Coordinates of C-alpha atoms and ligand atoms in Angstrom, one line a residue:
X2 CA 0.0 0.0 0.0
X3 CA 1.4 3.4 -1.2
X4 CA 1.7 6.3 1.0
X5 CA 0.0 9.6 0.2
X6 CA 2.6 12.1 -0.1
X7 CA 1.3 16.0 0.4
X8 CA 4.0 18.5 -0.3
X9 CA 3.8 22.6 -0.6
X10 CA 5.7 24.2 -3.2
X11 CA 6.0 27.7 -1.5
X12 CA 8.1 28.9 -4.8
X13 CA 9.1 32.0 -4.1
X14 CA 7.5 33.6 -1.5
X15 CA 7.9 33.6 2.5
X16 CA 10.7 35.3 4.6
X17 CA 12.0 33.1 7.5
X18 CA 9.3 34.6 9.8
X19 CA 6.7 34.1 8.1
X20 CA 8.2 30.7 7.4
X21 CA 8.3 30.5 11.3
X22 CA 4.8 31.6 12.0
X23 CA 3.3 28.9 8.8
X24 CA 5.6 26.3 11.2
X25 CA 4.0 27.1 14.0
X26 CA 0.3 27.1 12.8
X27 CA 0.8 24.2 10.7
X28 CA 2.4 21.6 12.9
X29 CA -0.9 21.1 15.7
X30 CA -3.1 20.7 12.7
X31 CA -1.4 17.6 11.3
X32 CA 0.7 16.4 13.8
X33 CA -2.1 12.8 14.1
X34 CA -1.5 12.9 10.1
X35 CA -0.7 9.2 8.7
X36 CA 0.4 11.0 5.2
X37 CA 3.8 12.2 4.6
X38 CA 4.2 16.5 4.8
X39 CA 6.5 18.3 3.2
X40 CA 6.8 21.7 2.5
X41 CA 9.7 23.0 -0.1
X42 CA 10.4 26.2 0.9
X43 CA 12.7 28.7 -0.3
X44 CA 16.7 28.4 0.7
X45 CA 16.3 30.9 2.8
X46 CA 14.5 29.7 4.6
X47 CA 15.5 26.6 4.1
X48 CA 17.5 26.7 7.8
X49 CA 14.8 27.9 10.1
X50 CA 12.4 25.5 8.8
X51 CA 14.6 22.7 9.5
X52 CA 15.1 24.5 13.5
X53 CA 11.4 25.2 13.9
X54 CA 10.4 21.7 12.4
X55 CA 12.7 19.6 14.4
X56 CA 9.8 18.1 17.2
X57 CA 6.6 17.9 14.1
X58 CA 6.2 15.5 11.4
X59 CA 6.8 17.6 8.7
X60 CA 9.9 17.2 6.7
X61 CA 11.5 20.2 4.8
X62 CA 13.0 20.3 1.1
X63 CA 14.1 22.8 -1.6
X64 CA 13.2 23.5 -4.8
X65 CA 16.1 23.0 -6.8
X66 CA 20.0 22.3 -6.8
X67 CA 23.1 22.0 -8.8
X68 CA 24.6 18.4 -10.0
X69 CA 28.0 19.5 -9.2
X70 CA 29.3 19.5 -5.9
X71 CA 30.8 23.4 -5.7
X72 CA 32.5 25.7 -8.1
X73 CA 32.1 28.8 -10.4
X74 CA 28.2 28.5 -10.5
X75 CA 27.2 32.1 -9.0
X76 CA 23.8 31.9 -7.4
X77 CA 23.8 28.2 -7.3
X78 CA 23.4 25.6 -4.8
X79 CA 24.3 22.4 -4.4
X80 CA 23.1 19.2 -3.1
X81 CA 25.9 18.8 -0.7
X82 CA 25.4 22.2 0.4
X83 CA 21.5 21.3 1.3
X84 CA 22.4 17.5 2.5
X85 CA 24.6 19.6 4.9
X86 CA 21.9 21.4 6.6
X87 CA 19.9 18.4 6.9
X88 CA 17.3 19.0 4.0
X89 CA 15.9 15.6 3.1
X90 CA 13.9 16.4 -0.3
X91 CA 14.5 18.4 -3.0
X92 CA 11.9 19.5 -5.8
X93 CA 14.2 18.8 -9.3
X94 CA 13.0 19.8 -13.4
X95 CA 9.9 22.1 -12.0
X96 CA 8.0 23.3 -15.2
X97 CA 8.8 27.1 -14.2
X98 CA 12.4 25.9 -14.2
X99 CA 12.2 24.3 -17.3
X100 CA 10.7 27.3 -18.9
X101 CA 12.3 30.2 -17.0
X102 CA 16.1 28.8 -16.1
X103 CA 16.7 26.1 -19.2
X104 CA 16.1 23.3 -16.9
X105 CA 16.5 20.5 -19.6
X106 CA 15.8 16.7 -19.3
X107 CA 19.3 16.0 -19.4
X108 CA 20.1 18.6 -16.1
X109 CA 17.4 17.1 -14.9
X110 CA 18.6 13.2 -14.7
X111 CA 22.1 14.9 -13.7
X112 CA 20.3 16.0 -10.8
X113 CA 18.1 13.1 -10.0
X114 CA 21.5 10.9 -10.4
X115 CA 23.3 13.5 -7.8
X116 CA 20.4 13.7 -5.3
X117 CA 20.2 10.1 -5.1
X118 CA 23.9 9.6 -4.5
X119 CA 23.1 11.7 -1.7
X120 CA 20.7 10.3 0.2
X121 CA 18.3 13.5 -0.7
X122 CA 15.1 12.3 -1.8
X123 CA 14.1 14.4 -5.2
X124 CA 10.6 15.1 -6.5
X125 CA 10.6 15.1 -9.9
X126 CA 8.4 17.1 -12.1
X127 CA 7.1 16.4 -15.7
X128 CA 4.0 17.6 -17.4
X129 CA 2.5 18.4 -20.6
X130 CA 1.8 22.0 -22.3
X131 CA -1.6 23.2 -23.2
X132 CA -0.3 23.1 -26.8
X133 CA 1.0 19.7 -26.6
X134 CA -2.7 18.7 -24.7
X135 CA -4.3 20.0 -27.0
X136 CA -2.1 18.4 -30.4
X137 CA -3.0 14.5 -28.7
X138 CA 1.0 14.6 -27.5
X139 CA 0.4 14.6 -23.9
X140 CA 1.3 10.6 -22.3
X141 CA 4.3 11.0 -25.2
X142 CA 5.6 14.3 -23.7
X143 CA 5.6 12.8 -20.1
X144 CA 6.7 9.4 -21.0
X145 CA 9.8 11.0 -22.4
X146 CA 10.2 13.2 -19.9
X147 CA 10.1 10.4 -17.3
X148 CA 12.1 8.5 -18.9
X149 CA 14.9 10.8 -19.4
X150 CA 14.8 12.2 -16.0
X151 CA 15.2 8.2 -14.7
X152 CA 17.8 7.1 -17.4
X153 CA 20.4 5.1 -15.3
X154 CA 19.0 5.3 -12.0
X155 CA 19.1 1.9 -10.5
X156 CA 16.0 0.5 -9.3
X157 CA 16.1 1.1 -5.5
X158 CA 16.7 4.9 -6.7
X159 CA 14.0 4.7 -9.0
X160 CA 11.5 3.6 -6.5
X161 CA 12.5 6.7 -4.2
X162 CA 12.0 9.0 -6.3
X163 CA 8.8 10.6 -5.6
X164 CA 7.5 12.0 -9.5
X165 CA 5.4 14.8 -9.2
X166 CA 2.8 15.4 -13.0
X167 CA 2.2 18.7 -13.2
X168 CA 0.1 19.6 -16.6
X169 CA 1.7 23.1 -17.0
X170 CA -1.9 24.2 -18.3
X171 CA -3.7 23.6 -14.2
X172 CA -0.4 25.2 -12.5
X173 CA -1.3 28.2 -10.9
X174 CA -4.4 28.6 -13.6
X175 CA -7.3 27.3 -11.0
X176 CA -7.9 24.7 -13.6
X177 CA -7.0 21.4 -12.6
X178 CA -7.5 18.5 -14.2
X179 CA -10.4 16.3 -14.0
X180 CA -9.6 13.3 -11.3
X181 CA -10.2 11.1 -14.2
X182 CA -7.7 12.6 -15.9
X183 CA -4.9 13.0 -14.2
X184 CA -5.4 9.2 -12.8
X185 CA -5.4 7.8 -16.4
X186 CA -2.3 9.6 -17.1
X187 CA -0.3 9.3 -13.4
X188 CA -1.8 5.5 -14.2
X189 CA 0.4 5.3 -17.8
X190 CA 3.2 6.7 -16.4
X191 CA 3.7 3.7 -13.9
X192 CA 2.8 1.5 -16.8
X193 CA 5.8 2.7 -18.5
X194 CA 7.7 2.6 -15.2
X195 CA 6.4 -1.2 -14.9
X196 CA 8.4 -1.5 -18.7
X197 CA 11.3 -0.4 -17.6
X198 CA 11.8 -1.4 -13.8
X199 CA 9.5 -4.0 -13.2
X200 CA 6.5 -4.6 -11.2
X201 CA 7.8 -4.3 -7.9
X202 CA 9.1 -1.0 -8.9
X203 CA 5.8 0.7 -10.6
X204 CA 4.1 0.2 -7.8
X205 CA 5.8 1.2 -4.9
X206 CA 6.7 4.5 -6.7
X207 CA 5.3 7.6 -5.1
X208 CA 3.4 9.2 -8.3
X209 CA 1.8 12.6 -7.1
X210 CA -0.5 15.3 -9.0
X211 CA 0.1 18.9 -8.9
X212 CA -2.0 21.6 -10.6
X213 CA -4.8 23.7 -8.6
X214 CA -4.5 21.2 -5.9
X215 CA -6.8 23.0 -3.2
X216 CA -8.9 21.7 0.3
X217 CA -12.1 21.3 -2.1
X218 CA -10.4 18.9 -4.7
X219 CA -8.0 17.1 -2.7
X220 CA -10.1 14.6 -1.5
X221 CA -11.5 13.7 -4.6
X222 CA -7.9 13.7 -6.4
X223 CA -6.2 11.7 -3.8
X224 CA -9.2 9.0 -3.5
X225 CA -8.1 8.1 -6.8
X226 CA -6.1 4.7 -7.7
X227 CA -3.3 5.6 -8.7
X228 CA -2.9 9.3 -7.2
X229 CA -0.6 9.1 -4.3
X230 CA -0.7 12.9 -3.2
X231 CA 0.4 15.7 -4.3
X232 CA 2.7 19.0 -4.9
X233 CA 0.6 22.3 -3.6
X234 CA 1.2 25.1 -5.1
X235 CA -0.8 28.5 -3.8
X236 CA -3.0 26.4 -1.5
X237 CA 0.2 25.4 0.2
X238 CA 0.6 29.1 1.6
X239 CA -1.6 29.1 3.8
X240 CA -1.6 27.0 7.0
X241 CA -5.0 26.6 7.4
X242 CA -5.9 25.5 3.9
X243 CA -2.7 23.3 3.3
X244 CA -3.3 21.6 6.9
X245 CA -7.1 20.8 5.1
X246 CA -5.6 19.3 1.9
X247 CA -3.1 16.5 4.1
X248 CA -6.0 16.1 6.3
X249 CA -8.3 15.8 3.5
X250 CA -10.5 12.4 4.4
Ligands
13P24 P1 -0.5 25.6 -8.0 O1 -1.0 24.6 -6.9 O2 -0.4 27.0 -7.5 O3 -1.3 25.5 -9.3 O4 1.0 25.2 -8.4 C1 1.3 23.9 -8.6 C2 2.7 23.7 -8.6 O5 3.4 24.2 -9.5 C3 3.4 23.0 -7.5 O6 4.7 22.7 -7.8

């Protein structure tokens, strides 16, 4: 039986006290949770979330890091820098850093492969355009993308890495897809997983939805088969409402 796994994508937004105060609302109202929070918070904040999250069930990650270990990358961060700290998961190939920061499928497995070697657990994020939804292309674009982003992980590493499918068109749009939906297509991405790495593999993998997640859809998105959670966006800004979507039975 797979997990649900609810994490908040803060992006950026929050300073470290308002990151302190979210903590503090937050952690009462899902402390009796059986489902796995997380909430990805910006690397500032990165620290005092770890500090003020140390007695709670919630687990803190970034959004992002560098494959290599340290060097001439200005404004970069690495894994080792955020394993160092104590960060556990890490949000890898977002579609805003594919789109704004060249994040490409091939940066992406570099940093899946790096994570892993780690002991950081990544979330990785694929998803399909509006355009490419609309053309018929979608399961194609997030097969690939899946593929690519897992291309020589070994199958323990594979079955860690929580994939988060994002359809760029519901992010931040208040559309989200229908449940049926985004089941059918989370549901062909483990069938391609199940190609690749087996069984075993496809379905212990954590395979989340993102997209307009909010307290008022959560329940009917996560009831589904093969939806095991998912990555919050806006609605993961506020405590109250992101303490309603993990507690959303
Ligand atoms: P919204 O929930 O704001 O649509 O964002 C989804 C997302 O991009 C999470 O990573």
């Amino acid at each position: 039986m797979r997990k649900k796994v609810i994490a908040g994508n803060w992006k950026m937004n929050k300073l470290p006290n308002e990151a302190i105060d979210f903590i503090t609302e937050l952690a009462p109202l899902v402390k009796d949770s059986k489902n796995e929070v997380i909430i990805c918070v910006p690397y500032t904040d990165l620290f005092y979330s770890l500090l003020h999250t140390q007695d709670t069930n919630i687990k803190v990650g970034a959004q992002n890091m560098h494959f290599e270990e340290k060097g001439a990358y200005t404004g970069e961060v690495s894994g080792e820098m955020l394993k160092s700290i104590g960060v556990e998961y890490v949000i890898i190939g977002h579609s805003e850093r594919r789109a704004y920061y060249g994040e490409t499928d091939e940066t992406v497995n570099k940093k899946l492969k790096k994570a892993h070697a780690l002991g950081l657990k990544p979330i990785v994020c694929v998803g399909e355009s509006l355009e490419q939804r609309e053309d018929g292309s979608a399961k194609e674009v997030v097969t690939t993308q899946t593929k690519l982003a897992l291309e020589g992980l070994k199958k323990d590493e594979v079955e860690k890495t929580i994939i988060a499918y994002e359809p760029i068109w519901a992010i931040g749009t208040g559309k989200t897809a229908t449940k049926e939906d985004a089941n059918e297509t989370i549901k062909w991405i483990r069938e391609k997983i199940e190609e690749i790495y087996g069984k075993d593999v496809s379905e212990s993998v954590i395979i989340q939805y993102g997209g307009s997640v909010k307290s008022s859809n959560a329940k009917d998105l996560f009831e589904m088969s093969d939806i095991d959670g998912g990555l919050v966006g806006g609605a993961s800004l506020d405590a109250q409402e992101f303490a309603k979507i993990v507690n959303y039975k």
